Amino acid sequence: MPSTSSTSDQSVGDHATLLLDTNNVSLSFGGVKAITDISFNIYKGEIRALIGPNGAGKTSMLNVINGFYHPQEGTITYKGKVRRRMKPYQAASSGIARTFQNVALFKGMSTLDNVMSGRSLKMHKGLFWQMLHIGPARAEEIIHRKKVEEIIDFLEIAHIRKQAVGKLPYGLQKRVELGRAMAMEPELLLLDEPMAGMNLEEKEDMSRFIIDLNKEFGTTIALIEHDMGVVMDLADRVVVLDYGKKIADGTPAAVQADQAVIDAYLGVAP
Amino acid sequence: MEFLNSIFVAPFIDMGAAPDFLLQVIWEGFVSGVLYALIALGFVLIYKASGVFNFAQGIMVVFSALALVSIHKAGAPAWLAVILTLAIMALLAVAIERVVLRKLVNQHDAILLMATIGLTLVIKGVGEIVFGGEPQSMITEELGIPTGSTDWEVFDGIVIFQHIDIAAAAIALIMVAGLGVFFSVTRIGRALRAVADDHQAALSVGISLNQIWAIVWFASGVVALVTGIMWGARSDVSFALEIIALKALAVLILGGFTSIPGAIVGGLIVGIGEKMFEVYWGPLFGGGVEAWFAYVLALIFLLFRPQGLFGERIIERV
Amino acid sequence: MFYREAGQFKTSYSADQALLPIKQDRIGLALILITAFVFIPLFGGNFFLGTIMIPFLVFSLSAVGLNILTGFAGQLSLGTGAFMGVGAYGCYKLTTLFPDVNIIILIFASGFFSAAIGVLFGLPSLRIKGLYLAITTLAAQFFLEWCFNRVGWLYNYNDSGAIEVPTRLLFGMAVTGPEALPAVRYLVILTIVAIMTLIAANVLRGRVGRSWMMIRDMDIAAELMGIRPMFAKLSAFAFSSYYCGVAGALMIFCWLGSAEVEVFDINRSFLILFMVIIGGMGSLSGCFMGAAFIQILPIVIRWVPSALGLDVLAATVEHISSIVIGCLIIFFLIVEPHGLARLWQIGKEKLRNWPYPYAN
């Protein structure tokens, strides 16, 4: 089925491989239409921002990509495969990871365990070896522990690695959640308002992590964000949603100058 | 073949063969169903208003009934005993709210449930020490509840209706109707529903959680007392009743945790279903199936319609 | 002063991830094990072994089973008693059918029956959770209890309806039946419990254990991390029921010597749940603390008045026990939902700084 990309501006430089394509996706809950006929694409290696007023359907869109919600119409093409209904663990095993608006950490576990939980898909030793622990299971744990420690170093959360995450301040929790998503070594990382509730310094740290993630590890990132400054700095291209419909799609500069976007969301600078 | 016949055909033939007996069985089931419904009603009240599943409801039934009987035995006339028992239940409600609930505002459901399990133990222990472990008989006549029975001749046989059972059914229906109206129409009813939804949000609009909870637990205590009186009038009041109260859980599954009419409908389905199953299918299994029928029925329901017949569907949003 | 980590550097991840990273803890455990395996059987009398230690161990094992399901995997279960019963009756049938097979092997085998039944009644957990799930475990409890009563084949059509345990030997010594010595039975149970606890500890710190905790804390996020809820939940039911089944078999074969159905009734389920709550949900050591506490409590309650010279009825002791346990459950839930185990952990942390007054 041919993909109908409806973007106005294609300046993405050398990232020309399509990773994700949404086609005419519509989603309703009972009588409420959350998303109406939305199509946009994400290229491999880019940072794509989703912006728009609250309730525009941004989180719902991520949930659809993730497999948590199943759209009534439309399809998602990911890595060349077309599908409409996908279970969340299938999304995970095909390389999609995400963070949540309200931090969805495992509150009863430590930072280390939370990030380790992101390695779940990559660990294979069966129950028998785990009962013994000594031997293959322990060796596997150590391999993954090494990887997780790299991530912990990268995100500068080594000092809290053994603490229960429930007691951590909000900004650090968000960072741990990012670490957990990173541990999955995803190809596509969906970030739902990663900077919400952070002060300027924390936002700068988080921006740095996201940029490093994108440039060093090559992770494609789809990002919901309200802070236009962050969007301008980080994003390669932007999709703007309003009332469940797409109203603009292009580079940050182009979108910021778009009249429809200004009317719906941005307003004019004083 | 023989086996299939005995499950799907023979019992219905038995039913048809003695219709007066069938009516009697249905009536008996109806009566115990009403009593299950009353217990479930107490659960629903508290759950609807505070989101707490009060495991201690069953023991409150026993406790209130024993209190009533003991006070009367100590010399008080029936009407005074009722008033004093209600006062005790009010005090109990306030104490529970103050000592337990206030400290656990907005905790996980499972924690509140376990707290009420702990509460059950405490009330049971205190009750056994204060009132003794012996079964007591209910002061039915002194309370003015009609005794005796009416015989109805039908289908060449007789169906016997105990007056106490008719009274129980009537009282239950009145309570259900009254409570249903109360919840939907009054200001307090609205506040109760707000509290059930979200404790902290209700606090932030100025609803006094403490007051609401105390009211609701007291109302539940009243329901418990009525249940205890009715149940005690049919068979003695003893701590064995507590296990029977667990059956109310199955009723709640069928009727929905937040529905008052659901408690009645669920109770009747469980009561009648269980009796009929025991009488007509029980012999196939060696009897005693009443012990688990309600739960297995609830289990089947849970698989197909978890919110019950009348409950609200829960949609989880991420 | 005595209890501190200073000077204990971990140079490898495996050392950091060890079950007991702190040296003092390892010494402590070694002492406990030596006491348990050597001193207690040597010096403890038959009464101590038979009515205190053996019940404590058996209940601790059931508590481990329940804690795995409820404390670690977050699936509330009120059917523990019945699952124990399945193991017991399973073992009884096995030894009736295979009287020459070593009883220890049969005890371990009977756990699989419990595991299978556990998975069966755990299937609803795929669609329902929390309180609703608890009700399905109630269905399991009452239905299985009825089976123990009515299905004659289970108790070999005995007139009394109860099972009588035959004498079985291990290394030439009787370990079950009326001839078995308390010390022998104690050592058998102790060994089995120790091994199974170690296995549980290993599983809980690995991938599978983590998946259980993920499901407990936020099953939606767990799914998005690639965990299949079905596998995680059913494996928790299977593992947990296996432990309860073995505990049940041990209870009948190496402790009571016979069984009436009341042994595995709903009150038993509640009792084990109380041990888990008080000891600490989600803590292995808590299982033992909770079991010890509930065992010792009636003894203490009986002893206090008699030390004061008052006479107390056995029934009253039970009632006071109820009140104390109920109050403690409420107290712990308000103050420290992770029970005695967390209090113990906090105590150890304070001990790290002792005698220095500064906060951690």
PDB file of C-alpha atoms in Angstrom, chain A residues 49-160:
ATOM      1  CA  ALA A  49       8.899  16.625  17.497  1.00  0.00           C
ATOM      2  CA  LEU A  50       5.121  16.364  18.037  1.00  0.00           C
ATOM      3  CA  ILE A  51       3.681  19.552  19.364  1.00  0.00           C
ATOM      4  CA  GLY A  52       0.276  21.033  19.931  1.00  0.00           C
ATOM      5  CA  PRO A  53      -2.093  22.142  22.665  1.00  0.00           C
ATOM      6  CA  ASN A  54      -3.146  19.764  25.432  1.00  0.00           C
ATOM      7  CA  GLY A  55      -5.655  17.195  24.332  1.00  0.00           C
ATOM      8  CA  ALA A  56      -4.549  17.414  20.713  1.00  0.00           C
ATOM      9  CA  GLY A  57      -3.921  13.696  20.570  1.00  0.00           C
ATOM     10  CA  LYS A  58      -0.142  13.629  20.837  1.00  0.00           C
ATOM     11  CA  THR A  59       0.081  11.011  23.585  1.00  0.00           C
ATOM     12  CA  SER A  60      -2.614   8.974  21.880  1.00  0.00           C
ATOM     13  CA  MET A  61      -0.522   9.012  18.733  1.00  0.00           C
ATOM     14  CA  LEU A  62       2.476   7.661  20.603  1.00  0.00           C
ATOM     15  CA  ASN A  63       0.262   5.021  22.178  1.00  0.00           C
ATOM     16  CA  VAL A  64      -0.834   3.931  18.745  1.00  0.00           C
ATOM     17  CA  ILE A  65       2.752   3.657  17.538  1.00  0.00           C
ATOM     18  CA  ASN A  66       3.527   1.644  20.643  1.00  0.00           C
ATOM     19  CA  GLY A  67       0.702  -0.793  20.167  1.00  0.00           C
ATOM     20  CA  PHE A  68      -1.105   0.207  23.329  1.00  0.00           C
ATOM     21  CA  TYR A  69      -4.069   1.662  21.437  1.00  0.00           C
ATOM     22  CA  HIS A  70      -5.375   0.132  18.250  1.00  0.00           C
ATOM     23  CA  PRO A  71      -6.638   2.659  15.700  1.00  0.00           C
ATOM     24  CA  GLN A  72      -9.990   2.104  14.094  1.00  0.00           C
ATOM     25  CA  GLU A  73      -8.657   3.227  10.721  1.00  0.00           C
ATOM     26  CA  GLY A  74      -5.304   3.628   9.066  1.00  0.00           C
ATOM     27  CA  THR A  75      -2.062   1.730   9.284  1.00  0.00           C
ATOM     28  CA  ILE A  76       1.424   2.121  10.626  1.00  0.00           C
ATOM     29  CA  THR A  77       4.364   1.077   8.512  1.00  0.00           C
ATOM     30  CA  TYR A  78       7.425   0.350  10.614  1.00  0.00           C
ATOM     31  CA  LYS A  79      10.677  -0.813   9.075  1.00  0.00           C
ATOM     32  CA  GLY A  80       8.785  -1.675   5.924  1.00  0.00           C
ATOM     33  CA  LYS A  81       6.106  -3.810   7.604  1.00  0.00           C
ATOM     34  CA  VAL A  82       2.535  -2.596   7.499  1.00  0.00           C
ATOM     35  CA  ARG A  83       0.298  -3.252  10.462  1.00  0.00           C
ATOM     36  CA  ARG A  84      -2.671  -1.804  12.322  1.00  0.00           C
ATOM     37  CA  ARG A  85      -2.924  -3.862  15.449  1.00  0.00           C
ATOM     38  CA  MET A  86       0.217  -4.645  17.361  1.00  0.00           C
ATOM     39  CA  LYS A  87       0.677  -5.777  20.920  1.00  0.00           C
ATOM     40  CA  PRO A  88       2.959  -3.657  23.102  1.00  0.00           C
ATOM     41  CA  TYR A  89       5.497  -6.411  23.580  1.00  0.00           C
ATOM     42  CA  GLN A  90       5.664  -6.844  19.827  1.00  0.00           C
ATOM     43  CA  ALA A  91       6.450  -3.156  19.515  1.00  0.00           C
ATOM     44  CA  ALA A  92       9.133  -3.587  22.141  1.00  0.00           C
ATOM     45  CA  SER A  93      10.720  -6.554  20.448  1.00  0.00           C
ATOM     46  CA  SER A  94      10.786  -4.773  17.122  1.00  0.00           C
ATOM     47  CA  GLY A  95      12.823  -1.956  18.612  1.00  0.00           C
ATOM     48  CA  ILE A  96      10.391   0.672  19.884  1.00  0.00           C
ATOM     49  CA  ALA A  97      10.856   2.068  23.375  1.00  0.00           C
ATOM     50  CA  ARG A  98       9.180   4.946  25.169  1.00  0.00           C
ATOM     51  CA  THR A  99       8.892   7.084  28.214  1.00  0.00           C
ATOM     52  CA  PHE A 100       5.651   8.338  29.719  1.00  0.00           C
ATOM     53  CA  GLN A 101       4.131  11.642  30.629  1.00  0.00           C
ATOM     54  CA  ASN A 102       3.524  10.528  34.203  1.00  0.00           C
ATOM     55  CA  VAL A 103       6.694   8.685  35.001  1.00  0.00           C
ATOM     56  CA  ALA A 104       5.946   4.987  34.717  1.00  0.00           C
ATOM     57  CA  LEU A 105       8.847   3.583  36.670  1.00  0.00           C
ATOM     58  CA  PHE A 106       8.684   0.442  38.753  1.00  0.00           C
ATOM     59  CA  LYS A 107       8.372   2.189  42.059  1.00  0.00           C
ATOM     60  CA  GLY A 108       9.232  -0.818  44.175  1.00  0.00           C
ATOM     61  CA  MET A 109      12.587  -1.362  42.499  1.00  0.00           C
ATOM     62  CA  SER A 110      15.925   0.446  42.587  1.00  0.00           C
ATOM     63  CA  THR A 111      17.341   2.613  39.814  1.00  0.00           C
ATOM     64  CA  LEU A 112      19.663  -0.186  38.780  1.00  0.00           C
ATOM     65  CA  ASP A 113      16.848  -2.722  38.661  1.00  0.00           C
ATOM     66  CA  ASN A 114      14.658  -0.365  36.689  1.00  0.00           C
ATOM     67  CA  VAL A 115      17.292   0.174  34.047  1.00  0.00           C
ATOM     68  CA  MET A 116      18.096  -3.558  34.091  1.00  0.00           C
ATOM     69  CA  SER A 117      14.437  -4.239  33.403  1.00  0.00           C
ATOM     70  CA  GLY A 118      14.970  -2.607  30.043  1.00  0.00           C
ATOM     71  CA  ARG A 119      17.317  -5.473  29.184  1.00  0.00           C
ATOM     72  CA  SER A 120      14.561  -8.048  29.701  1.00  0.00           C
ATOM     73  CA  LEU A 121      14.102  -8.746  26.038  1.00  0.00           C
ATOM     74  CA  LYS A 122      17.778  -9.399  25.571  1.00  0.00           C
ATOM     75  CA  MET A 123      18.102 -11.954  28.346  1.00  0.00           C
ATOM     76  CA  HIS A 124      17.397 -15.499  27.431  1.00  0.00           C
ATOM     77  CA  LYS A 125      18.721 -17.937  29.969  1.00  0.00           C
ATOM     78  CA  GLY A 126      15.894 -20.142  31.153  1.00  0.00           C
ATOM     79  CA  LEU A 127      14.425 -20.788  34.566  1.00  0.00           C
ATOM     80  CA  PHE A 128      16.630 -23.748  35.323  1.00  0.00           C
ATOM     81  CA  TRP A 129      19.851 -21.744  35.018  1.00  0.00           C
ATOM     82  CA  GLN A 130      18.317 -18.940  37.002  1.00  0.00           C
ATOM     83  CA  MET A 131      17.525 -21.248  39.860  1.00  0.00           C
ATOM     84  CA  LEU A 132      21.173 -22.158  40.044  1.00  0.00           C
ATOM     85  CA  HIS A 133      22.354 -18.642  39.334  1.00  0.00           C
ATOM     86  CA  ILE A 134      25.987 -19.755  39.315  1.00  0.00           C
ATOM     87  CA  GLY A 135      26.965 -20.373  35.707  1.00  0.00           C
ATOM     88  CA  PRO A 136      25.271 -19.151  32.550  1.00  0.00           C
ATOM     89  CA  ALA A 137      22.603 -17.061  34.233  1.00  0.00           C
ATOM     90  CA  ARG A 138      25.062 -15.123  36.319  1.00  0.00           C
ATOM     91  CA  ALA A 139      27.341 -14.609  33.341  1.00  0.00           C
ATOM     92  CA  GLU A 140      24.415 -13.214  31.388  1.00  0.00           C
ATOM     93  CA  GLU A 141      23.463 -10.883  34.252  1.00  0.00           C
ATOM     94  CA  ILE A 142      27.004  -9.534  34.351  1.00  0.00           C
ATOM     95  CA  ILE A 143      27.132  -8.868  30.630  1.00  0.00           C
ATOM     96  CA  HIS A 144      23.957  -6.878  30.832  1.00  0.00           C
ATOM     97  CA  ARG A 145      25.014  -5.190  34.050  1.00  0.00           C
ATOM     98  CA  LYS A 146      28.029  -3.827  32.194  1.00  0.00           C
ATOM     99  CA  LYS A 147      25.834  -2.374  29.501  1.00  0.00           C
ATOM    100  CA  VAL A 148      23.474  -0.899  32.057  1.00  0.00           C
ATOM    101  CA  GLU A 149      26.358   0.702  33.941  1.00  0.00           C
ATOM    102  CA  GLU A 150      27.421   2.409  30.715  1.00  0.00           C
ATOM    103  CA  ILE A 151      23.989   3.921  30.456  1.00  0.00           C
ATOM    104  CA  ILE A 152      24.004   4.905  34.105  1.00  0.00           C
ATOM    105  CA  ASP A 153      27.337   6.653  33.583  1.00  0.00           C
ATOM    106  CA  PHE A 154      26.065   8.384  30.469  1.00  0.00           C
ATOM    107  CA  LEU A 155      23.036   9.741  32.330  1.00  0.00           C
ATOM    108  CA  GLU A 156      25.057  10.621  35.427  1.00  0.00           C
ATOM    109  CA  ILE A 157      22.830   8.672  37.831  1.00  0.00           C
ATOM    110  CA  ALA A 158      25.501   6.447  39.319  1.00  0.00           C
ATOM    111  CA  HIS A 159      25.125   8.011  42.723  1.00  0.00           C
ATOM    112  CA  ILE A 160      21.518   6.852  43.042  1.00  0.00           C
TER     113      ILE A 160
END
